[in-house]
PDB file of C-alpha atoms in Angstrom:
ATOM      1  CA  UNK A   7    -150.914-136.330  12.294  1.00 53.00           C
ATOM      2  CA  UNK A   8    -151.570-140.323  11.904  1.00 55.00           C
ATOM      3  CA  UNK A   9    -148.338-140.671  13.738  1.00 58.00           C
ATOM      4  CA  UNK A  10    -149.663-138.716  17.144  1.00 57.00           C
ATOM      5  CA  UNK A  11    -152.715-140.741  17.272  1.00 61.00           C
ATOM      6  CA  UNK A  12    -151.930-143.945  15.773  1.00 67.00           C
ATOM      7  CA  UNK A  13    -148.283-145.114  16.637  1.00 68.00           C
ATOM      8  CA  UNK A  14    -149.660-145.841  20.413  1.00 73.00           C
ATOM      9  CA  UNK A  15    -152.684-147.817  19.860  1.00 76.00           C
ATOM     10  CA  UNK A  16    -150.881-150.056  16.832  1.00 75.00           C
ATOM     11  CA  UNK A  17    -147.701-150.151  18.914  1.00 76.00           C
ATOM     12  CA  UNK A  18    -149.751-151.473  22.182  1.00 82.00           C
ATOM     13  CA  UNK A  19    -150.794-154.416  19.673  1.00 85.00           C
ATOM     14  CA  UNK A  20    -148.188-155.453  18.743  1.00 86.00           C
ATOM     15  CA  UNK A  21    -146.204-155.465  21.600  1.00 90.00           C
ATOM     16  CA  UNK A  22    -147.090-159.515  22.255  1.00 92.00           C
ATOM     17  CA  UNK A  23    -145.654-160.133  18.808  1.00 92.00           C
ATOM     18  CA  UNK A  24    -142.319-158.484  18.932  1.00 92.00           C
ATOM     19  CA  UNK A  25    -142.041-160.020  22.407  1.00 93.00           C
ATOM     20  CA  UNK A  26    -142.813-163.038  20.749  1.00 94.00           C
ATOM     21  CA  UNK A  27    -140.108-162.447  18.070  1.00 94.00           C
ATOM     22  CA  UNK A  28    -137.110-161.821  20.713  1.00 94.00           C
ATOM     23  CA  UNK A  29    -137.638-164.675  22.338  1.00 94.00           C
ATOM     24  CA  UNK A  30    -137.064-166.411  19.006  1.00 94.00           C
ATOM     25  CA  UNK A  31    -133.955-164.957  18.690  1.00 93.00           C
ATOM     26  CA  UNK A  32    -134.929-162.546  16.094  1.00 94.00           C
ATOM     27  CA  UNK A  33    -133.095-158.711  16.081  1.00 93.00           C
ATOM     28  CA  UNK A  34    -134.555-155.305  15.234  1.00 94.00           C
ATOM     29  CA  UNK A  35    -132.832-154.824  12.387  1.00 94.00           C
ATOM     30  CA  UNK A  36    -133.647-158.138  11.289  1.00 95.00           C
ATOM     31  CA  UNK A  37    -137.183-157.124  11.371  1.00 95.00           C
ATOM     32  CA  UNK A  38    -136.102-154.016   9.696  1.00 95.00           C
ATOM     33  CA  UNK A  39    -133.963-155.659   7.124  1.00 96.00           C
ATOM     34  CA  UNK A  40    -137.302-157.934   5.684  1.00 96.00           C
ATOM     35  CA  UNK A  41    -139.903-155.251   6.454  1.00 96.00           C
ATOM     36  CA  UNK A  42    -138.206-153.427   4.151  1.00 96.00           C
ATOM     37  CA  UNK A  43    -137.495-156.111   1.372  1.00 97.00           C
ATOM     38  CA  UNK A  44    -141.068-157.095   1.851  1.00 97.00           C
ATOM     39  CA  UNK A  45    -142.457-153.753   1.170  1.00 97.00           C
ATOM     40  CA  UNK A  46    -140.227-153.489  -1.970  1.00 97.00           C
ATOM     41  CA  UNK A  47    -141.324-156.522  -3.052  1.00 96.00           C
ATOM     42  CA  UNK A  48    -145.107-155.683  -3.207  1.00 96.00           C
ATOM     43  CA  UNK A  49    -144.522-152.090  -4.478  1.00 97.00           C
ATOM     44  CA  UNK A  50    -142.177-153.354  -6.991  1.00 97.00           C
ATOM     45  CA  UNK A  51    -143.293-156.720  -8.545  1.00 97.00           C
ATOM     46  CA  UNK A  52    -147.041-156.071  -8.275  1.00 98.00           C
ATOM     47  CA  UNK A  53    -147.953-152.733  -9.159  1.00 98.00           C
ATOM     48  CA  UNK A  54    -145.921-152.100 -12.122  1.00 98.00           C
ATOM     49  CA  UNK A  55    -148.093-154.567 -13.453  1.00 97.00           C
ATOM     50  CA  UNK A  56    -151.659-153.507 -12.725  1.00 96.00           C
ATOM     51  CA  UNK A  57    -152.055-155.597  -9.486  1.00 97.00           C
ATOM     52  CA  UNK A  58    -153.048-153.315  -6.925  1.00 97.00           C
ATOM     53  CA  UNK A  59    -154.691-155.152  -4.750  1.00 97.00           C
ATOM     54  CA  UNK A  60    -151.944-157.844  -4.098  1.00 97.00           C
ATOM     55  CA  UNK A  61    -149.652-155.387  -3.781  1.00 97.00           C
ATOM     56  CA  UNK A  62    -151.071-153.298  -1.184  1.00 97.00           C
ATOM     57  CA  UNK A  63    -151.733-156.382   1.066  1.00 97.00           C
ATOM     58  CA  UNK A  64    -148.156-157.697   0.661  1.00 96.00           C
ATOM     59  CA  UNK A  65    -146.771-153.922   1.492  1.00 96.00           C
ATOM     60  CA  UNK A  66    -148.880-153.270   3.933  1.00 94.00           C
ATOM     61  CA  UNK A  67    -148.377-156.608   6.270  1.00 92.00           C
ATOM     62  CA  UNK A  68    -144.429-155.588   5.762  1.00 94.00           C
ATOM     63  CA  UNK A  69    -145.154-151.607   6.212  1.00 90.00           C
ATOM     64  CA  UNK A  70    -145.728-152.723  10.243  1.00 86.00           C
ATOM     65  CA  UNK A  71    -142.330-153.955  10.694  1.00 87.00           C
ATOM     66  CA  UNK A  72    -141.621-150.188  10.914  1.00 82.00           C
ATOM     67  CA  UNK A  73    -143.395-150.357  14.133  1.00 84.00           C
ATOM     68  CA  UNK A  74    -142.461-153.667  15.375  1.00 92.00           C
ATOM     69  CA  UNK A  75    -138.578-152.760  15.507  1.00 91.00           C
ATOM     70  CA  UNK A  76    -138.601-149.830  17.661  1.00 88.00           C
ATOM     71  CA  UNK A  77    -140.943-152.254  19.703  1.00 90.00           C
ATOM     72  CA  UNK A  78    -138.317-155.200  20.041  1.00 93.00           C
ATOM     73  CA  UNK A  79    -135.830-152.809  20.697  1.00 91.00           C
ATOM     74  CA  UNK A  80    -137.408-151.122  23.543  1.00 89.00           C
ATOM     75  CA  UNK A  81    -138.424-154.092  25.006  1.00 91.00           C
ATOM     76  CA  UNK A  82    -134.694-155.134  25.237  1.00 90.00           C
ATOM     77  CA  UNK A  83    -132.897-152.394  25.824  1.00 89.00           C
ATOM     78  CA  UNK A  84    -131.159-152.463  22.931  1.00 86.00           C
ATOM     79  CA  UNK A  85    -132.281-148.987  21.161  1.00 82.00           C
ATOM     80  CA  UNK A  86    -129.113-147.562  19.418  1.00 86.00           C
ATOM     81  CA  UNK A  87    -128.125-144.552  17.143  1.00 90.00           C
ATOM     82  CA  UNK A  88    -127.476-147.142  14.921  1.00 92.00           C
ATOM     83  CA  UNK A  89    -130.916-148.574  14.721  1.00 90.00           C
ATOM     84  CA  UNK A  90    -132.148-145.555  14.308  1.00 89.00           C
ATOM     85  CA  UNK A  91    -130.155-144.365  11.505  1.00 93.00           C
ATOM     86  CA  UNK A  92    -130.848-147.825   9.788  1.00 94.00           C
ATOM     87  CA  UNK A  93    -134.490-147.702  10.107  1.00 93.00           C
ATOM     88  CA  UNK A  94    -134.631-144.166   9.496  1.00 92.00           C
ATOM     89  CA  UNK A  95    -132.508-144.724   6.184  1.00 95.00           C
ATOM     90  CA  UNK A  96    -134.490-147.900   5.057  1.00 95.00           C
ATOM     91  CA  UNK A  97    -138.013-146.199   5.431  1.00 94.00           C
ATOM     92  CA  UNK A  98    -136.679-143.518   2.880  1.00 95.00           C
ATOM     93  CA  UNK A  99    -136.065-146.724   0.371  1.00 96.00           C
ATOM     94  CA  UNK A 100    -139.291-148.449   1.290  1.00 96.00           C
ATOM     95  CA  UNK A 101    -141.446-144.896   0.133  1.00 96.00           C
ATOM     96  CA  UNK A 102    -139.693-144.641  -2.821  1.00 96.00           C
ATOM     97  CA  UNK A 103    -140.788-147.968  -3.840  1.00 97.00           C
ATOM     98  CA  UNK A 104    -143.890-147.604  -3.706  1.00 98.00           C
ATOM     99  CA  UNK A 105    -144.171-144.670  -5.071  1.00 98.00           C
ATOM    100  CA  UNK A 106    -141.814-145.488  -7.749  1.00 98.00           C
ATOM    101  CA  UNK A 107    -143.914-148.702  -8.607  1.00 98.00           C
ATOM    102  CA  UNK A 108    -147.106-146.497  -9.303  1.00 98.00           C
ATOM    103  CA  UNK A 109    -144.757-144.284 -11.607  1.00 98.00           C
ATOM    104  CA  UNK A 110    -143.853-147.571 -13.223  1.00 98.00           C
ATOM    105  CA  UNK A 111    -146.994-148.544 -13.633  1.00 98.00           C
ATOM    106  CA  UNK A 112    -148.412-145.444 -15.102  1.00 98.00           C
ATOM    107  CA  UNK A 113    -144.969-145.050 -17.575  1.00 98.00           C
ATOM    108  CA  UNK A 114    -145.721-148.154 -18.813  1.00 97.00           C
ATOM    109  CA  UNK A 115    -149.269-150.235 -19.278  1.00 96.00           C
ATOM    110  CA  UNK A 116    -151.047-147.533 -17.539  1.00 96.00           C
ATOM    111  CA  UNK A 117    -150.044-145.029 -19.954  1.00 97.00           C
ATOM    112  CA  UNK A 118    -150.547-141.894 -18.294  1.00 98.00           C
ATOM    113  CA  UNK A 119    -147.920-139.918 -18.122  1.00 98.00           C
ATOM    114  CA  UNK A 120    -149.500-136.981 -16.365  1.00 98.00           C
ATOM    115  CA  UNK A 121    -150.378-139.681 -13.332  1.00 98.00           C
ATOM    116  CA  UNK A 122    -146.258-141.102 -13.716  1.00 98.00           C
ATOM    117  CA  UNK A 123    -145.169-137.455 -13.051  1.00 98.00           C
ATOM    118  CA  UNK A 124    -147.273-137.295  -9.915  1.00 98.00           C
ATOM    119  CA  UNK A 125    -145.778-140.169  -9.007  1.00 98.00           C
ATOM    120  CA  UNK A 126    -142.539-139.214  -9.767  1.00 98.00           C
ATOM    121  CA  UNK A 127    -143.463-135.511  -7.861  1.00 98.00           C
ATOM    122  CA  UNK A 128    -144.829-137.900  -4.513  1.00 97.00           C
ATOM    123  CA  UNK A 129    -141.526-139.716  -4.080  1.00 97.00           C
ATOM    124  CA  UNK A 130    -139.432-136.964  -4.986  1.00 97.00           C
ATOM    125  CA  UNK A 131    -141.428-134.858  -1.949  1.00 96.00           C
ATOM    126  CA  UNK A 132    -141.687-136.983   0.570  1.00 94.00           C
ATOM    127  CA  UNK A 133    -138.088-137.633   0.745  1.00 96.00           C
ATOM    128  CA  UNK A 134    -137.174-133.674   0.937  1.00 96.00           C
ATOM    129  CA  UNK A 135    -139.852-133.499   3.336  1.00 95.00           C
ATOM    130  CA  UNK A 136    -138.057-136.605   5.602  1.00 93.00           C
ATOM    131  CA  UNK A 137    -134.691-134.130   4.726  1.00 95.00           C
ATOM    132  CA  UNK A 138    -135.845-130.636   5.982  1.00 95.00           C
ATOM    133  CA  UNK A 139    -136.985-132.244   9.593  1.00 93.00           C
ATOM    134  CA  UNK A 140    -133.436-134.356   9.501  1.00 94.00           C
ATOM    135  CA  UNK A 141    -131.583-131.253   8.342  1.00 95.00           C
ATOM    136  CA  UNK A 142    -133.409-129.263  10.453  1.00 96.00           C
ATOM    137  CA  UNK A 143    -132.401-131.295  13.717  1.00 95.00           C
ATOM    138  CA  UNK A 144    -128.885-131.689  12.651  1.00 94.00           C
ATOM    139  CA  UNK A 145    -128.568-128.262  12.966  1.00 95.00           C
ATOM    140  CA  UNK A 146    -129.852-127.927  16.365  1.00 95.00           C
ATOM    141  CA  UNK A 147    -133.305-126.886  15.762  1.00 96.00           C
ATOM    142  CA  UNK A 148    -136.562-128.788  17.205  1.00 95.00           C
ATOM    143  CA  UNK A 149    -138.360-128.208  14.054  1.00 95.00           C
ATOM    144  CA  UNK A 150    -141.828-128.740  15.919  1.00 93.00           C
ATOM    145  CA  UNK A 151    -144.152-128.881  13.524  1.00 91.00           C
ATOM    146  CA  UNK A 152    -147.004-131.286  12.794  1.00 83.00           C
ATOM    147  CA  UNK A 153    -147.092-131.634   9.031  1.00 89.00           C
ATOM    148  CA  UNK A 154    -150.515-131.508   7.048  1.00 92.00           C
ATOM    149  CA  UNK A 155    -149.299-134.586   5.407  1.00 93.00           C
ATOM    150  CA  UNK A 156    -145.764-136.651   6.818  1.00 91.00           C
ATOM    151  CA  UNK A 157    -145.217-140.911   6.374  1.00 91.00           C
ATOM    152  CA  UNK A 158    -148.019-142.421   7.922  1.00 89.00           C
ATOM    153  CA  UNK A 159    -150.204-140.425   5.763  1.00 92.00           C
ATOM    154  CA  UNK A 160    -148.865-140.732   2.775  1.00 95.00           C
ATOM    155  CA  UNK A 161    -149.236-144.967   2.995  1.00 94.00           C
ATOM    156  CA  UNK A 162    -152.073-144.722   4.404  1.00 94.00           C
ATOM    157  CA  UNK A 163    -153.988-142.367   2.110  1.00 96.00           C
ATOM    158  CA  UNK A 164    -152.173-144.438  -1.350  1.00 97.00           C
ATOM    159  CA  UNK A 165    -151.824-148.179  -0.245  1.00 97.00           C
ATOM    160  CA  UNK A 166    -155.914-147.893   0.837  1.00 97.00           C
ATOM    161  CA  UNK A 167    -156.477-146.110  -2.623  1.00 97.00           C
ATOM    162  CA  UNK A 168    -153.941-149.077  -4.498  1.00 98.00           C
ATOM    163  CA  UNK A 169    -155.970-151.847  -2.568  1.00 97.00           C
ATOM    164  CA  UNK A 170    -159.459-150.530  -3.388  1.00 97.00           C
ATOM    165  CA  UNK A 171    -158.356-149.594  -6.797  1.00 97.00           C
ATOM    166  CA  UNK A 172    -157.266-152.918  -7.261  1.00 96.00           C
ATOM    167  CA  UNK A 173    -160.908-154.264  -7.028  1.00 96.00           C
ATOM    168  CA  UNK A 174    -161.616-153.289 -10.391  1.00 95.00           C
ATOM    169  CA  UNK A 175    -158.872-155.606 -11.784  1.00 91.00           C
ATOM    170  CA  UNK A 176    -159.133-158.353  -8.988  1.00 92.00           C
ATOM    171  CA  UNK A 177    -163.042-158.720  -8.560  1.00 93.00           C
ATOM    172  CA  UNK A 178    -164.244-156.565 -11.334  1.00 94.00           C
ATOM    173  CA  UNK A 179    -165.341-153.963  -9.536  1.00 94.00           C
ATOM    174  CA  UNK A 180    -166.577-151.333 -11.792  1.00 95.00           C
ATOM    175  CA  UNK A 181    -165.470-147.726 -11.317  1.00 94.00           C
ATOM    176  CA  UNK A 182    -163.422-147.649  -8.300  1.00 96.00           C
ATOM    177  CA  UNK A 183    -159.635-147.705 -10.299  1.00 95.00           C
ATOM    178  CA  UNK A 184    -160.108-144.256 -10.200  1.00 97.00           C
ATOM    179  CA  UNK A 185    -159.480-143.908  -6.531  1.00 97.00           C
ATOM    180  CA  UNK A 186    -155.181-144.556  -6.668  1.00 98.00           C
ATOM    181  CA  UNK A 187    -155.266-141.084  -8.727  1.00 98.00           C
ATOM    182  CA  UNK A 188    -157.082-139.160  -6.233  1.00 98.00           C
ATOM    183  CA  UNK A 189    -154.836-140.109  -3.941  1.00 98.00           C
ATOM    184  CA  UNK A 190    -151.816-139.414  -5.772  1.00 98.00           C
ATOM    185  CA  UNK A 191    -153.344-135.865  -6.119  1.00 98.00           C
ATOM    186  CA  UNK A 192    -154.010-135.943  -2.560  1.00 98.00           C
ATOM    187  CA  UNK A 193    -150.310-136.985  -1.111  1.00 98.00           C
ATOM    188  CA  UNK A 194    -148.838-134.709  -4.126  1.00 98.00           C
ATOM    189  CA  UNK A 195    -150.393-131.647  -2.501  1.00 98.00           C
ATOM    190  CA  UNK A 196    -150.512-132.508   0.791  1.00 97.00           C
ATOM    191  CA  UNK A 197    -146.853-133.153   0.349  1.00 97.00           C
ATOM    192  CA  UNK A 198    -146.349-129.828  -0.725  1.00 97.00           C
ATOM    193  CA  UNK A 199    -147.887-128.316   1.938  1.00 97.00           C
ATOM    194  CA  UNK A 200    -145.938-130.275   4.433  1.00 97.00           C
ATOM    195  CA  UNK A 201    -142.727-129.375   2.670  1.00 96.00           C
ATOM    196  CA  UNK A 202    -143.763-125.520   2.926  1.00 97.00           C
ATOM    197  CA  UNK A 203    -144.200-126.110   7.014  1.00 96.00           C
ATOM    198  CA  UNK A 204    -141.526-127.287   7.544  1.00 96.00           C
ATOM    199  CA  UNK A 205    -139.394-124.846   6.032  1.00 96.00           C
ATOM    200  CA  UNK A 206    -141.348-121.951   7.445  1.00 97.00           C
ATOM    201  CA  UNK A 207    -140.812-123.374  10.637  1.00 97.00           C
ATOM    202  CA  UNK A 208    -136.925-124.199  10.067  1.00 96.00           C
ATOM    203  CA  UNK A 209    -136.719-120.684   8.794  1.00 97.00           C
ATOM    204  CA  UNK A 210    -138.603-119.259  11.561  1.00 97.00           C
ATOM    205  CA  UNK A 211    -136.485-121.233  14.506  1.00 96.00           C
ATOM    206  CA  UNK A 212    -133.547-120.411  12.718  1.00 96.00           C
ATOM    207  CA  UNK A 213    -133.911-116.935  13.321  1.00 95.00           C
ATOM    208  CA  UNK A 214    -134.972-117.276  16.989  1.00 95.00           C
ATOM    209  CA  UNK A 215    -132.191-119.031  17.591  1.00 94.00           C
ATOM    210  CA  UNK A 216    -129.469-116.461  15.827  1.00 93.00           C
ATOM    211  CA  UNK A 217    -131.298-113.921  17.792  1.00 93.00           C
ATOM    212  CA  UNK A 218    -130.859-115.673  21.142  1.00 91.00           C
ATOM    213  CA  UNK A 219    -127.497-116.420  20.707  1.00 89.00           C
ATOM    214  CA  UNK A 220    -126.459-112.454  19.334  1.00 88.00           C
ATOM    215  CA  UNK A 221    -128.313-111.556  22.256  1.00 84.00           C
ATOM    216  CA  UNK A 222    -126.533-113.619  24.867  1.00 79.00           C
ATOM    217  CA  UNK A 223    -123.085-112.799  23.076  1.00 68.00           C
ATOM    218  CA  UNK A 224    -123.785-109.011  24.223  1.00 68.00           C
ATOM    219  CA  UNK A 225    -124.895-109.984  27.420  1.00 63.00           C
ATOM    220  CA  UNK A 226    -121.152-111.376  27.829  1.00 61.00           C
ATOM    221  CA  UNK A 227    -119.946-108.711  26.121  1.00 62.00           C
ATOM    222  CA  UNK A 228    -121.617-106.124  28.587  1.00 62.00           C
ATOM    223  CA  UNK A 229    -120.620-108.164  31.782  1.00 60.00           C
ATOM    224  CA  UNK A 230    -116.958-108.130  30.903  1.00 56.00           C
TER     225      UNK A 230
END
């Protein structure tokens, strides 16, 4: 959903900066390389410990590398199967750490082991979720569907939960930790929801498709 509406307007800005960054030299998967590091970095080093806020700003400044890679690569002709399968791959690594730094967080000082299992449940999902669309096109299907709940959302709705739960540590604000596990809740279902789309809708083209081609291999067999 985020990605229909947002990609555009966040790739038109910044389209001077990757510009910027090829004429310095700099590659896509460079970009995609650090963005990726950098988002492990905040996921992993700051909110196992409690330090939400920090985190999310650190993932988040790397989490638009994702959209300034496809950008440098457009802009010089240089998009490849191979950048796409590397960018594809390291998103899938980037998710899990943040979601796997809340589970760390939660299995250890946070001490809430229902909350570590959502977690847990969150990365676990959105990577079969990223599958059953991959599978799905490997295959030969379109699988065109719009999930309730796919990438963009799930950062979105948990690094703005992390960074305004991390007020309450940072600046003392009272109250508001309780916002990362209503988010968690959120993604976890939403997730599931997504997951349950796409598989209708894999199941459902699958068996359009098997029907069109039975029906075209009697058409041949008819016209012979």
């Amino acid at each position: 959903m985020l990605n229909k509406y947002a990609r555009a307007f966040f790739t038109r800005v910044l389209t001077p900066f990757a510009a910027f960054l090829l004429r310095r030299g700099v590659s896509p998967d460079a970009v995609t390389l650090i963005g990726t590091a950098g988002v492990m970095a905040g996921a992993l080093v700051f909110f196992p410990r409690g330090e939400f806020f920090w985190g999310t700003i650190v993932a988040t400044v790397f989490v638009f590398s994702d959209l300034v890679d496809g950008n440098m690569a457009r802009q010089a002709g240089i998009s490849s199967r191979w950048g796409a399968f590397l960018d594809s791959t390291l998103d899938r690594v980037a998710d899990g750490a943040v979601f796997g730094g809340f589970a760390l967080w939660y299995a250890g000082s946070g001490d809430n082991n229902m909350l570590c299992a959502v977690a847990i449940f969150c990365l676990a999902s959105g990577q079969v979720v990223s599958y059953t669309k991959a599978r799905g096109e490997a295959i030969g299907l379109p699988v065109a569907v719009n999930g309730l709940v796919e990438r963009a959302e799930r950062l979105v709705i948990s690094l703005v939960a992390a960074g305004l739960a991390g007020f309450h540590r940072t600046f003392g604000v009272p109250g508001i930790e309780i916002l990362l596990p209503i988010a968690l809740w959120i993604v976890a279902a939403g997730s599931a929801v997504t997951l349950a789309q796409r598989v209708i809708t894999v199941r459902r083209e699958s068996a359009e498709a098997d029907a069109a081609a039975a029906g075209t291999g009697r058409g041949s067999e008819t016209t012979s």
